[in-house]
Amino acid sequence: MSLAARTARNTALVVAARLVSKIFVFVVVLVVIRSMGQENYGRFTSLVVYAALVSIALDLGLRPLFTREVAKDRTRLTPYLNSILSLKLTLMVPVLGILFAAVAVGLPSLVPYVIPTFALLVATSFANQLRAAFYAMGQLRYEGIAIIGESLVLLVAAVSVALLRLPWWYFIWAYAASYTFTMVYAAVVAIRRFDHRFAFDLQWVRLSMLARESLPFGLTFIISTLYFKIDVPILKFFTTFAAVGVYSAAYKYLEAVVFVPQTLMDPVFPALAQIAHENIDRLGGAATKAYKMLAVIGTPMTVVMMVLAAPIIRYTIPGFEKAIPVLQVLALGILFLFVNNVFLYTLNAMGRQRDSTRLALMSLAVNLVLNFILIPLPSSIYGGYMGAAWATVLTEVALFVGGWYLLRKHLFALPILSSLRGILPAGVLCAVAMGGIVLALGSNPVSYATGLIVGVAAYAAGLFATHAFTPEELALAREATRSLTRR
């Protein structure tokens, strides 16, 4: 099987697993939000965000470097994984102190809930590092099992908390339990399938080398984490837990689709790294295919989220109607959010981590400036939680422009419009068809369901009518499909 077909098969496996997982996770989100209400959901979200920000000190951006290097040479799996895990173990106590101090300063009323938040932080960090072995070894079927198992554990735990009417912070333990499952499962697979032998190996020479190599990755990870999470602390500083709850509830739907480009690109990244290492002249074509793949999926998601924002909120989380315009604004950034992954992953595959870091730093600076300008404004259209939403969208646009420029400078000028000559018209057709049905039939479940079906059908018809895919791309899809059915 060709590298392209194997990559497409692995991508399809992970995407299928994550789609099933997202159904379970979506149910969990509904259970959590409905059980908590705006105030407590704001508290829950704030703690989770603080955990994500503090996790920077535990993760250090080593995971992408580990994936890239082990993909090149699989004999590095055991020494690299043991050294990274050993480093994490030694950092746990200092990280707990950092988390406690951060919560005590920023969220003093939530200090009693630091321990479950720390448990979530640690379980997430170790689980994500261990599952990186699946990507590095090209064994994505194990990742599929981990994804489904993790979401099932989370579903059972969250529903149990809701049915037993336990305090809101027990949901943090539910999330920690799900990542603990993945941590244990990935460790077992590493031993039984990859012949890994765990050992405490705080090899400072190796870690020093990894630190030097991973510094750009680490900086990018820090900057990206701040970019995606910093809006919540800023919003809380200027507003209330209720405002944080409204914004976070809408943002959850954006997070529900963010996983798609990341899931698509995680299996593609080792292939891009291999192509860049063996024949960089082929990398431009591979990046264009990835760009097109992400745009094909991101376009209809943008349309659906914008047109159906009102029923999405009203039917899933009643009482959060203020989140409807927030979701509509966030939907504007979905397509940019999808395709921006191509620039970051391709630059990293080329070994241009520093450029990727500069790009991420520029995005963070833009995001911080926009949040501090927009959130304090009293406007109901572009201030407060609406300001945070606009800041997110405008930052994605800036990231797109910067990513395209850097890729043009170091590799080639990605054809951003000609690559999408069949996709964008199909997206417009989807929006017209879906919006027309909703306007004609009115605001009711039948109208929304019909609009969704007609819109998707119109999008597919538009792709077919405009010959959006080349014969080579169709052949690649067929080869990947055949490999899936054989397995």
Tab-separated table of C-alpha atoms in Angstrom:
chain	number	residue	atom	x	y	z
A	1	MET	CA	0.000	0.000	0.000
A	2	SER	CA	1.299	3.460	-0.920
A	3	LEU	CA	2.169	6.020	1.748
A	4	ALA	CA	-0.695	8.233	0.563
A	5	ALA	CA	-3.228	5.396	0.734
A	6	ARG	CA	-1.980	4.254	4.152
A	7	THR	CA	-2.216	7.817	5.426
A	8	ALA	CA	-5.733	8.178	4.025
A	9	ARG	CA	-6.758	4.885	5.647
A	10	ASN	CA	-5.327	5.885	9.021
A	11	THR	CA	-7.041	9.254	8.745
A	12	ALA	CA	-10.377	7.607	7.968
A	13	LEU	CA	-10.016	5.234	10.918
A	14	VAL	CA	-9.325	8.021	13.402
A	15	VAL	CA	-12.002	10.315	12.000
A	16	ALA	CA	-14.614	7.545	12.170
A	17	ALA	CA	-13.682	6.792	15.774
A	18	ARG	CA	-13.734	10.455	16.748
A	19	LEU	CA	-17.102	10.988	15.091
A	20	VAL	CA	-18.595	8.203	17.188
A	21	SER	CA	-16.783	9.548	20.224
A	22	LYS	CA	-18.109	13.051	19.656
A	23	ILE	CA	-21.661	11.745	19.830
A	24	PHE	CA	-20.967	10.466	23.337
A	25	VAL	CA	-19.021	13.586	24.308
A	26	PHE	CA	-21.784	15.810	22.956
A	27	VAL	CA	-24.251	14.044	25.227
A	28	VAL	CA	-21.845	14.613	28.120
A	29	VAL	CA	-21.595	18.333	27.301
A	30	LEU	CA	-25.373	18.610	27.312
A	31	VAL	CA	-25.593	16.766	30.617
A	32	VAL	CA	-22.896	18.977	32.159
A	33	ILE	CA	-24.336	22.290	30.929
A	34	ARG	CA	-27.939	21.398	31.771
A	35	SER	CA	-26.937	20.183	35.230
A	36	MET	CA	-24.883	23.246	36.099
A	37	GLY	CA	-26.527	26.330	34.635
A	38	GLN	CA	-24.643	29.462	33.591
A	39	GLU	CA	-22.922	30.293	36.902
A	40	ASN	CA	-21.591	26.835	37.778
A	41	TYR	CA	-20.707	26.072	34.174
A	42	GLY	CA	-18.678	29.272	34.204
A	43	ARG	CA	-16.861	28.022	37.306
A	44	PHE	CA	-16.279	24.578	35.778
A	45	THR	CA	-14.977	26.053	32.518
A	46	SER	CA	-12.693	28.468	34.334
A	47	LEU	CA	-11.052	25.649	36.300
A	48	VAL	CA	-10.602	23.510	33.185
A	49	VAL	CA	-9.023	26.442	31.365
A	50	TYR	CA	-6.632	27.107	34.247
A	51	ALA	CA	-5.658	23.419	34.179
A	52	ALA	CA	-4.963	23.655	30.445
A	53	LEU	CA	-2.827	26.754	30.904
A	54	VAL	CA	-0.819	25.240	33.762
A	55	SER	CA	-0.371	21.983	31.802
A	56	ILE	CA	2.128	23.920	29.687
A	57	ALA	CA	4.648	23.367	32.488
A	58	LEU	CA	4.092	19.588	32.329
A	59	ASP	CA	3.882	18.999	28.573
A	60	LEU	CA	6.671	21.299	27.337
A	61	GLY	CA	5.740	20.655	23.702
A	62	LEU	CA	7.552	17.308	23.570
A	63	ARG	CA	4.725	15.302	21.988
A	64	PRO	CA	5.016	16.493	18.356
A	65	LEU	CA	8.797	16.056	18.429
A	66	PHE	CA	8.365	12.555	19.851
A	67	THR	CA	5.873	11.706	17.084
A	68	ARG	CA	8.117	13.045	14.335
A	69	GLU	CA	11.335	11.402	15.534
A	70	VAL	CA	9.819	7.989	16.278
A	71	ALA	CA	8.035	8.048	12.904
A	72	LYS	CA	11.502	8.377	11.328
A	73	ASP	CA	13.144	5.712	13.522
A	74	ARG	CA	10.963	3.353	15.547
A	75	THR	CA	13.876	2.166	17.698
A	76	ARG	CA	13.619	5.510	19.483
A	77	LEU	CA	10.229	4.672	20.970
A	78	THR	CA	11.379	3.175	24.275
A	79	PRO	CA	14.225	5.570	25.196
A	80	TYR	CA	12.325	8.693	24.152
A	81	LEU	CA	9.040	7.708	25.783
A	82	ASN	CA	10.666	6.661	29.052
A	83	SER	CA	12.682	9.872	29.308
A	84	ILE	CA	9.665	12.071	28.602
A	85	LEU	CA	7.430	10.223	31.082
A	86	SER	CA	10.173	10.322	33.729
A	87	LEU	CA	10.478	14.068	33.283
A	88	LYS	CA	6.728	14.458	33.713
A	89	LEU	CA	6.836	12.480	36.957
A	90	THR	CA	9.509	14.751	38.416
A	91	LEU	CA	7.529	17.859	37.454
A	92	MET	CA	4.238	16.827	39.049
A	93	VAL	CA	4.795	18.406	42.481
A	94	PRO	CA	6.012	21.776	41.113
A	95	VAL	CA	3.066	21.813	38.682
A	96	LEU	CA	0.642	21.252	41.553
A	97	GLY	CA	2.145	24.262	43.292
A	98	ILE	CA	1.782	26.385	40.154
A	99	LEU	CA	-1.852	25.338	39.731
A	100	PHE	CA	-2.666	26.124	43.353
A	101	ALA	CA	-1.035	29.548	43.135
A	102	ALA	CA	-2.774	30.371	39.842
A	103	VAL	CA	-6.216	29.457	41.153
A	104	ALA	CA	-5.596	31.231	44.455
A	105	VAL	CA	-4.785	34.452	42.595
A	106	GLY	CA	-7.255	34.294	39.716
A	107	LEU	CA	-10.151	32.267	41.128
A	108	PRO	CA	-9.821	32.390	44.920
A	109	SER	CA	-13.345	31.072	45.528
A	110	LEU	CA	-12.438	27.880	43.616
A	111	VAL	CA	-9.319	26.899	45.587
A	112	PRO	CA	-11.145	23.953	47.281
A	113	TYR	CA	-11.394	22.277	43.867
A	114	VAL	CA	-7.683	22.330	42.990
A	115	ILE	CA	-7.125	18.605	43.668
A	116	PRO	CA	-9.664	17.229	41.138
A	117	THR	CA	-8.438	19.840	38.652
A	118	PHE	CA	-4.853	18.639	39.158
A	119	ALA	CA	-5.961	15.025	38.685
A	120	LEU	CA	-7.505	16.006	35.354
A	121	LEU	CA	-4.360	17.876	34.328
A	122	VAL	CA	-2.060	14.920	35.069
A	123	ALA	CA	-4.294	12.264	33.504
A	124	THR	CA	-4.668	14.337	30.332
A	125	SER	CA	-0.939	14.973	30.004
A	126	PHE	CA	0.140	11.342	30.457
A	127	ALA	CA	-2.673	9.966	28.285
A	128	ASN	CA	-1.837	12.275	25.380
A	129	GLN	CA	1.862	11.473	25.547
A	130	LEU	CA	1.261	7.714	25.614
A	131	ARG	CA	-1.253	7.767	22.761
A	132	ALA	CA	1.276	9.672	20.642
A	133	ALA	CA	2.973	6.286	20.194
A	134	PHE	CA	-0.018	5.141	18.123
A	135	TYR	CA	0.580	7.953	15.629
A	136	ALA	CA	4.352	7.563	15.583
A	137	MET	CA	4.085	3.814	14.947
A	138	GLY	CA	1.341	4.224	12.355
A	139	GLN	CA	-1.046	1.963	14.334
A	140	LEU	CA	-4.154	4.127	14.392
A	141	ARG	CA	-6.574	1.271	15.055
A	142	TYR	CA	-5.423	1.394	18.680
A	143	GLU	CA	-6.141	5.115	18.775
A	144	GLY	CA	-9.642	4.380	17.502
A	145	ILE	CA	-10.240	1.985	20.395
A	146	ALA	CA	-8.812	4.493	22.882
A	147	ILE	CA	-11.066	7.253	21.575
A	148	ILE	CA	-14.234	5.171	21.858
A	149	GLY	CA	-13.302	3.752	25.269
A	150	GLU	CA	-12.400	7.167	26.638
A	151	SER	CA	-15.707	8.683	25.551
A	152	LEU	CA	-17.716	5.764	26.959
A	153	VAL	CA	-16.032	6.083	30.359
A	154	LEU	CA	-16.729	9.814	30.326
A	155	LEU	CA	-20.365	9.275	29.374
A	156	VAL	CA	-20.988	6.737	32.145
A	157	ALA	CA	-19.178	8.855	34.747
A	158	ALA	CA	-20.905	12.124	33.804
A	159	VAL	CA	-24.382	10.593	33.655
A	160	SER	CA	-23.768	8.992	37.048
A	161	VAL	CA	-22.805	12.368	38.534
A	162	ALA	CA	-25.953	13.949	37.076
A	163	LEU	CA	-28.317	11.167	38.183
A	164	LEU	CA	-26.888	11.138	41.703
A	165	ARG	CA	-27.161	14.965	41.782
A	166	LEU	CA	-23.599	15.285	43.022
A	167	PRO	CA	-21.978	18.741	43.294
A	168	TRP	CA	-20.849	20.341	40.020
A	169	TRP	CA	-17.143	19.779	40.639
A	170	TYR	CA	-17.615	15.989	40.510
A	171	PHE	CA	-17.786	16.396	36.740
A	172	ILE	CA	-14.070	17.244	36.873
A	173	TRP	CA	-13.448	13.792	38.359
A	174	ALA	CA	-15.543	12.294	35.541
A	175	TYR	CA	-13.252	13.823	32.915
A	176	ALA	CA	-10.168	12.722	34.851
A	177	ALA	CA	-11.488	9.139	34.896
A	178	SER	CA	-11.869	9.094	31.110
A	179	TYR	CA	-8.267	10.147	30.520
A	180	THR	CA	-7.073	7.666	33.118
A	181	PHE	CA	-8.651	4.914	31.020
A	182	THR	CA	-6.701	6.057	27.960
A	183	MET	CA	-3.481	6.272	29.967
A	184	VAL	CA	-3.792	2.689	31.192
A	185	TYR	CA	-4.931	1.322	27.816
A	186	ALA	CA	-2.130	3.047	25.882
A	187	ALA	CA	0.445	1.756	28.373
A	188	VAL	CA	-0.799	-1.832	27.921
A	189	VAL	CA	-0.689	-1.530	24.117
A	190	ALA	CA	2.822	-0.082	24.250
A	191	ILE	CA	4.003	-3.104	26.253
A	192	ARG	CA	2.145	-5.856	24.415
A	193	ARG	CA	2.206	-4.577	20.817
A	194	PHE	CA	5.209	-2.255	20.575
A	195	ASP	CA	7.542	-4.238	22.892
A	196	HIS	CA	8.020	-1.190	25.069
A	197	ARG	CA	9.490	-1.603	28.526
A	198	PHE	CA	8.680	1.131	31.012
A	199	ALA	CA	11.513	2.345	33.202
A	200	PHE	CA	12.403	5.485	35.088
A	201	ASP	CA	15.014	6.944	32.775
A	202	LEU	CA	15.781	10.553	33.567
A	203	GLN	CA	18.580	10.593	31.013
A	204	TRP	CA	19.721	14.183	31.120
A	205	VAL	CA	21.845	14.022	27.971
A	206	ARG	CA	18.890	12.726	25.974
A	207	LEU	CA	16.505	15.156	27.628
A	208	SER	CA	18.849	18.059	26.891
A	209	MET	CA	18.887	17.062	23.242
A	210	LEU	CA	15.105	16.732	23.196
A	211	ALA	CA	14.755	20.083	24.932
A	212	ARG	CA	16.873	21.819	22.306
A	213	GLU	CA	14.998	20.192	19.437
A	214	SER	CA	11.580	20.656	21.002
A	215	LEU	CA	12.033	24.283	22.012
A	216	PRO	CA	10.198	25.614	18.938
A	217	PHE	CA	7.503	22.958	19.414
A	218	GLY	CA	7.274	23.876	23.080
A	219	LEU	CA	6.973	27.578	22.355
A	220	THR	CA	4.322	26.875	19.732
A	221	PHE	CA	2.442	24.671	22.194
A	222	ILE	CA	2.604	27.359	24.886
A	223	ILE	CA	1.495	30.075	22.511
A	224	SER	CA	-1.293	27.967	20.990
A	225	THR	CA	-2.594	26.985	24.421
A	226	LEU	CA	-2.633	30.604	25.501
A	227	TYR	CA	-4.343	31.575	22.254
A	228	PHE	CA	-7.158	29.062	22.636
A	229	LYS	CA	-7.647	29.508	26.395
A	230	ILE	CA	-6.697	33.034	27.392
A	231	ASP	CA	-10.048	34.531	26.364
A	232	VAL	CA	-11.819	32.907	29.316
A	233	PRO	CA	-9.599	34.474	32.044
A	234	ILE	CA	-9.815	37.861	30.282
A	235	LEU	CA	-13.598	37.547	29.973
A	236	LYS	CA	-13.880	36.600	33.653
A	237	PHE	CA	-11.698	39.563	34.650
A	238	PHE	CA	-14.020	42.039	32.928
A	239	THR	CA	-17.365	40.262	33.420
A	240	THR	CA	-18.912	37.441	35.485
A	241	PHE	CA	-19.038	33.644	35.753
A	242	ALA	CA	-22.431	33.790	33.995
A	243	ALA	CA	-20.889	35.571	30.980
A	244	VAL	CA	-18.113	32.992	30.934
A	245	GLY	CA	-20.783	30.283	30.999
A	246	VAL	CA	-22.621	31.764	27.992
A	247	TYR	CA	-19.455	32.187	25.928
A	248	SER	CA	-18.077	28.774	26.898
A	249	ALA	CA	-21.368	27.062	26.050
A	250	ALA	CA	-21.243	28.476	22.510
A	251	TYR	CA	-17.525	27.749	22.242
A	252	LYS	CA	-18.210	24.094	23.033
A	253	TYR	CA	-19.822	23.746	19.619
A	254	LEU	CA	-16.726	25.209	18.015
A	255	GLU	CA	-14.615	22.733	19.986
A	256	ALA	CA	-16.910	19.978	18.739
A	257	VAL	CA	-15.671	20.624	15.196
A	258	VAL	CA	-12.104	21.712	16.028
A	259	PHE	CA	-11.265	18.062	16.604
A	260	VAL	CA	-11.905	17.330	12.919
A	261	PRO	CA	-8.927	19.172	11.351
A	262	GLN	CA	-6.659	18.028	14.161
A	263	THR	CA	-7.842	14.447	13.746
A	264	LEU	CA	-7.358	14.638	10.001
A	265	MET	CA	-3.880	16.118	10.246
A	266	ASP	CA	-2.465	13.961	13.070
A	267	PRO	CA	-2.157	10.874	10.808
A	268	VAL	CA	-1.081	13.074	7.874
A	269	PHE	CA	1.747	14.733	9.827
A	270	PRO	CA	4.080	11.680	9.931
A	271	ALA	CA	3.556	11.274	6.173
A	272	LEU	CA	4.362	14.947	5.574
A	273	ALA	CA	7.490	14.582	7.712
A	274	GLN	CA	8.551	11.511	5.731
A	275	ILE	CA	7.964	13.250	2.391
A	276	ALA	CA	9.879	16.326	3.546
A	277	HIS	CA	12.759	14.083	4.621
A	278	GLU	CA	12.869	11.952	1.445
A	279	ASN	CA	11.787	14.296	-1.361
A	280	ILE	CA	10.740	17.807	-0.404
A	281	ASP	CA	9.726	18.568	-3.990
A	282	ARG	CA	6.633	16.404	-3.395
A	283	LEU	CA	5.663	18.273	-0.238
A	284	GLY	CA	3.848	21.081	-2.021
A	285	GLY	CA	1.457	18.668	-3.695
A	286	ALA	CA	0.839	16.824	-0.438
A	287	ALA	CA	0.136	20.092	1.415
A	288	THR	CA	-2.310	21.166	-1.288
A	289	LYS	CA	-4.209	17.884	-0.983
A	290	ALA	CA	-4.381	18.339	2.802
A	291	TYR	CA	-5.602	21.926	2.356
A	292	LYS	CA	-8.303	20.780	-0.033
A	293	MET	CA	-9.319	17.892	2.241
A	294	LEU	CA	-9.809	20.249	5.188
A	295	ALA	CA	-11.727	22.796	3.100
A	296	VAL	CA	-14.097	20.134	1.754
A	297	ILE	CA	-15.173	19.295	5.300
A	298	GLY	CA	-14.883	22.751	6.869
A	299	THR	CA	-17.085	24.527	4.321
A	300	PRO	CA	-20.400	22.749	5.071
A	301	MET	CA	-19.682	22.857	8.812
A	302	THR	CA	-19.386	26.641	8.589
A	303	VAL	CA	-22.705	26.876	6.740
A	304	VAL	CA	-24.586	24.542	9.096
A	305	MET	CA	-23.317	26.287	12.229
A	306	MET	CA	-24.309	29.723	10.948
A	307	VAL	CA	-27.729	28.863	9.516
A	308	LEU	CA	-28.844	26.530	12.306
A	309	ALA	CA	-27.271	28.250	15.330
A	310	ALA	CA	-30.658	29.118	16.873
A	311	PRO	CA	-32.145	25.592	16.886
A	312	ILE	CA	-28.799	24.093	17.902
A	313	ILE	CA	-28.784	26.166	21.091
A	314	ARG	CA	-32.538	26.104	21.828
A	315	TYR	CA	-32.984	22.355	21.443
A	316	THR	CA	-29.784	21.239	23.134
A	317	ILE	CA	-29.148	23.714	25.970
A	318	PRO	CA	-32.359	25.635	26.670
A	319	GLY	CA	-31.786	28.612	28.884
A	320	PHE	CA	-28.621	29.597	27.019
A	321	GLU	CA	-30.323	31.596	24.218
A	322	LYS	CA	-27.776	34.383	24.715
A	323	ALA	CA	-25.223	32.004	23.203
A	324	ILE	CA	-26.959	31.982	19.769
A	325	PRO	CA	-25.285	35.125	18.322
A	326	VAL	CA	-21.987	34.036	19.881
A	327	LEU	CA	-22.189	30.737	17.997
A	328	GLN	CA	-23.070	32.487	14.727
A	329	VAL	CA	-19.994	34.689	14.994
A	330	LEU	CA	-17.724	31.776	15.927
A	331	ALA	CA	-19.042	29.861	12.892
A	332	LEU	CA	-17.465	32.472	10.620
A	333	GLY	CA	-14.040	31.258	11.669
A	334	ILE	CA	-14.556	27.520	11.178
A	335	LEU	CA	-13.252	27.294	7.603
A	336	PHE	CA	-10.167	29.359	8.469
A	337	LEU	CA	-9.623	27.265	11.588
A	338	PHE	CA	-9.690	24.112	9.452
A	339	VAL	CA	-7.270	25.111	6.718
A	340	ASN	CA	-4.850	26.924	9.059
A	341	ASN	CA	-3.756	23.512	10.313
A	342	VAL	CA	-2.124	22.846	6.946
A	343	PHE	CA	0.333	25.722	7.365
A	344	LEU	CA	1.345	24.748	10.901
A	345	TYR	CA	1.718	21.017	10.234
A	346	THR	CA	3.593	21.524	6.957
A	347	LEU	CA	6.067	23.978	8.477
A	348	ASN	CA	6.725	21.541	11.344
A	349	ALA	CA	7.163	18.647	8.902
A	350	MET	CA	9.808	20.697	7.066
A	351	GLY	CA	11.674	21.220	10.309
A	352	ARG	CA	10.767	24.902	10.321
A	353	GLN	CA	9.477	24.882	13.880
A	354	ARG	CA	10.771	28.388	14.477
A	355	ASP	CA	8.587	29.797	11.723
A	356	SER	CA	5.637	27.897	13.125
A	357	THR	CA	6.439	29.431	16.509
A	358	ARG	CA	6.603	32.939	15.050
A	359	LEU	CA	3.255	32.372	13.389
A	360	ALA	CA	1.706	31.188	16.641
A	361	LEU	CA	3.240	34.132	18.528
A	362	MET	CA	1.769	36.571	16.018
A	363	SER	CA	-1.644	34.944	16.456
A	364	LEU	CA	-1.415	35.183	20.232
A	365	ALA	CA	-0.477	38.858	20.078
A	366	VAL	CA	-3.393	39.604	17.743
A	367	ASN	CA	-5.768	37.627	19.932
A	368	LEU	CA	-4.673	39.337	23.159
A	369	VAL	CA	-4.971	42.817	21.663
A	370	LEU	CA	-8.400	42.091	20.205
A	371	ASN	CA	-9.702	40.558	23.447
A	372	PHE	CA	-8.494	43.441	25.593
A	373	ILE	CA	-9.998	45.945	23.159
A	374	LEU	CA	-13.345	44.260	22.453
A	375	ILE	CA	-14.368	42.497	25.688
A	376	PRO	CA	-14.541	45.667	27.866
A	377	LEU	CA	-16.764	47.446	25.309
A	378	PRO	CA	-20.420	47.846	26.408
A	379	SER	CA	-21.810	46.897	22.974
A	380	SER	CA	-24.110	43.866	22.732
A	381	ILE	CA	-22.816	43.268	19.186
A	382	TYR	CA	-19.029	43.372	19.604
A	383	GLY	CA	-18.395	43.710	23.345
A	384	GLY	CA	-18.321	41.291	26.286
A	385	TYR	CA	-18.676	37.665	25.256
A	386	MET	CA	-19.515	38.815	21.707
A	387	GLY	CA	-16.187	40.629	21.653
A	388	ALA	CA	-14.407	37.426	22.641
A	389	ALA	CA	-16.107	35.634	19.735
A	390	TRP	CA	-15.091	38.312	17.216
A	391	ALA	CA	-11.526	38.223	18.546
A	392	THR	CA	-11.386	34.481	17.875
A	393	VAL	CA	-12.594	34.838	14.282
A	394	LEU	CA	-10.350	37.767	13.382
A	395	THR	CA	-7.337	35.980	14.839
A	396	GLU	CA	-7.998	32.951	12.618
A	397	VAL	CA	-8.075	35.252	9.581
A	398	ALA	CA	-4.735	36.774	10.605
A	399	LEU	CA	-3.278	33.286	11.115
A	400	PHE	CA	-4.402	32.287	7.623
A	401	VAL	CA	-2.641	35.253	6.036
A	402	GLY	CA	0.554	34.696	8.016
A	403	GLY	CA	0.598	30.944	7.368
A	404	TRP	CA	0.175	31.370	3.629
A	405	TYR	CA	2.999	33.937	3.534
A	406	LEU	CA	5.457	31.714	5.430
A	407	LEU	CA	4.672	28.664	3.314
A	408	ARG	CA	5.134	30.757	0.162
A	409	LYS	CA	8.461	32.017	1.484
A	410	HIS	CA	9.912	28.602	2.338
A	411	LEU	CA	8.205	26.094	0.030
A	412	PHE	CA	5.623	27.279	-2.510
A	413	ALA	CA	2.632	29.555	-2.948
A	414	LEU	CA	-0.315	27.405	-1.992
A	415	PRO	CA	-3.153	28.077	-4.487
A	416	ILE	CA	-5.720	29.130	-1.905
A	417	LEU	CA	-8.538	29.876	-4.347
A	418	SER	CA	-7.875	27.704	-7.393
A	419	SER	CA	-7.632	24.633	-5.140
A	420	LEU	CA	-11.177	25.363	-3.961
A	421	ARG	CA	-12.741	26.265	-7.307
A	422	GLY	CA	-15.403	23.573	-6.911
A	423	ILE	CA	-15.680	23.639	-3.127
A	424	LEU	CA	-16.575	27.282	-2.495
A	425	PRO	CA	-19.404	27.379	-5.087
A	426	ALA	CA	-20.775	24.171	-3.579
A	427	GLY	CA	-20.685	25.845	-0.157
A	428	VAL	CA	-22.642	28.841	-1.453
A	429	LEU	CA	-25.205	26.477	-2.979
A	430	CYS	CA	-25.471	24.667	0.377
A	431	ALA	CA	-26.086	27.952	2.240
A	432	VAL	CA	-28.719	29.144	-0.253
A	433	ALA	CA	-30.559	25.825	-0.202
A	434	MET	CA	-30.486	25.432	3.569
A	435	GLY	CA	-31.386	29.039	4.325
A	436	GLY	CA	-34.141	29.037	1.705
A	437	ILE	CA	-35.820	25.974	3.183
A	438	VAL	CA	-35.718	27.412	6.721
A	439	LEU	CA	-37.157	30.738	5.565
A	440	ALA	CA	-39.881	29.062	3.525
A	441	LEU	CA	-41.000	26.523	6.160
A	442	GLY	CA	-40.510	28.665	9.252
A	443	SER	CA	-38.901	27.952	12.627
A	444	ASN	CA	-39.805	24.369	13.495
A	445	PRO	CA	-38.039	21.004	13.741
A	446	VAL	CA	-39.332	19.816	10.341
A	447	SER	CA	-37.976	22.949	8.689
A	448	TYR	CA	-34.548	22.572	10.282
A	449	ALA	CA	-34.266	18.868	9.495
A	450	THR	CA	-35.396	19.396	5.904
A	451	GLY	CA	-33.044	22.325	5.489
A	452	LEU	CA	-30.122	20.259	6.758
A	453	ILE	CA	-30.861	17.360	4.406
A	454	VAL	CA	-31.408	19.592	1.397
A	455	GLY	CA	-28.318	21.659	2.207
A	456	VAL	CA	-26.055	18.611	2.442
A	457	ALA	CA	-27.514	17.197	-0.769
A	458	ALA	CA	-26.980	20.540	-2.521
A	459	TYR	CA	-23.368	20.606	-1.336
A	460	ALA	CA	-22.699	17.099	-2.640
A	461	ALA	CA	-24.378	17.950	-5.942
A	462	GLY	CA	-22.296	21.114	-6.209
A	463	LEU	CA	-19.056	19.190	-5.671
A	464	PHE	CA	-20.078	16.696	-8.351
A	465	ALA	CA	-21.242	19.302	-10.839
A	466	THR	CA	-18.084	21.390	-10.545
A	467	HIS	CA	-15.720	18.380	-10.722
A	468	ALA	CA	-14.153	19.415	-7.443
A	469	PHE	CA	-11.931	16.313	-7.251
A	470	THR	CA	-9.248	15.197	-9.660
A	471	PRO	CA	-9.078	11.589	-10.928
A	472	GLU	CA	-5.948	11.091	-8.803
A	473	GLU	CA	-7.770	12.216	-5.641
A	474	LEU	CA	-10.735	9.965	-6.386
A	475	ALA	CA	-8.409	7.011	-7.006
A	476	LEU	CA	-6.646	7.683	-3.702
A	477	ALA	CA	-9.990	7.742	-1.877
A	478	ARG	CA	-10.988	4.436	-3.483
A	479	GLU	CA	-7.683	2.815	-2.525
A	480	ALA	CA	-8.035	3.960	1.066
A	481	THR	CA	-11.643	2.702	1.160
A	482	ARG	CA	-10.601	-0.713	-0.140
A	483	SER	CA	-7.868	-0.951	2.496
A	484	LEU	CA	-10.436	-0.170	5.208
A	485	THR	CA	-12.834	-2.846	4.009
A	486	ARG	CA	-10.034	-5.411	3.796
A	487	ARG	CA	-9.188	-4.740	7.437
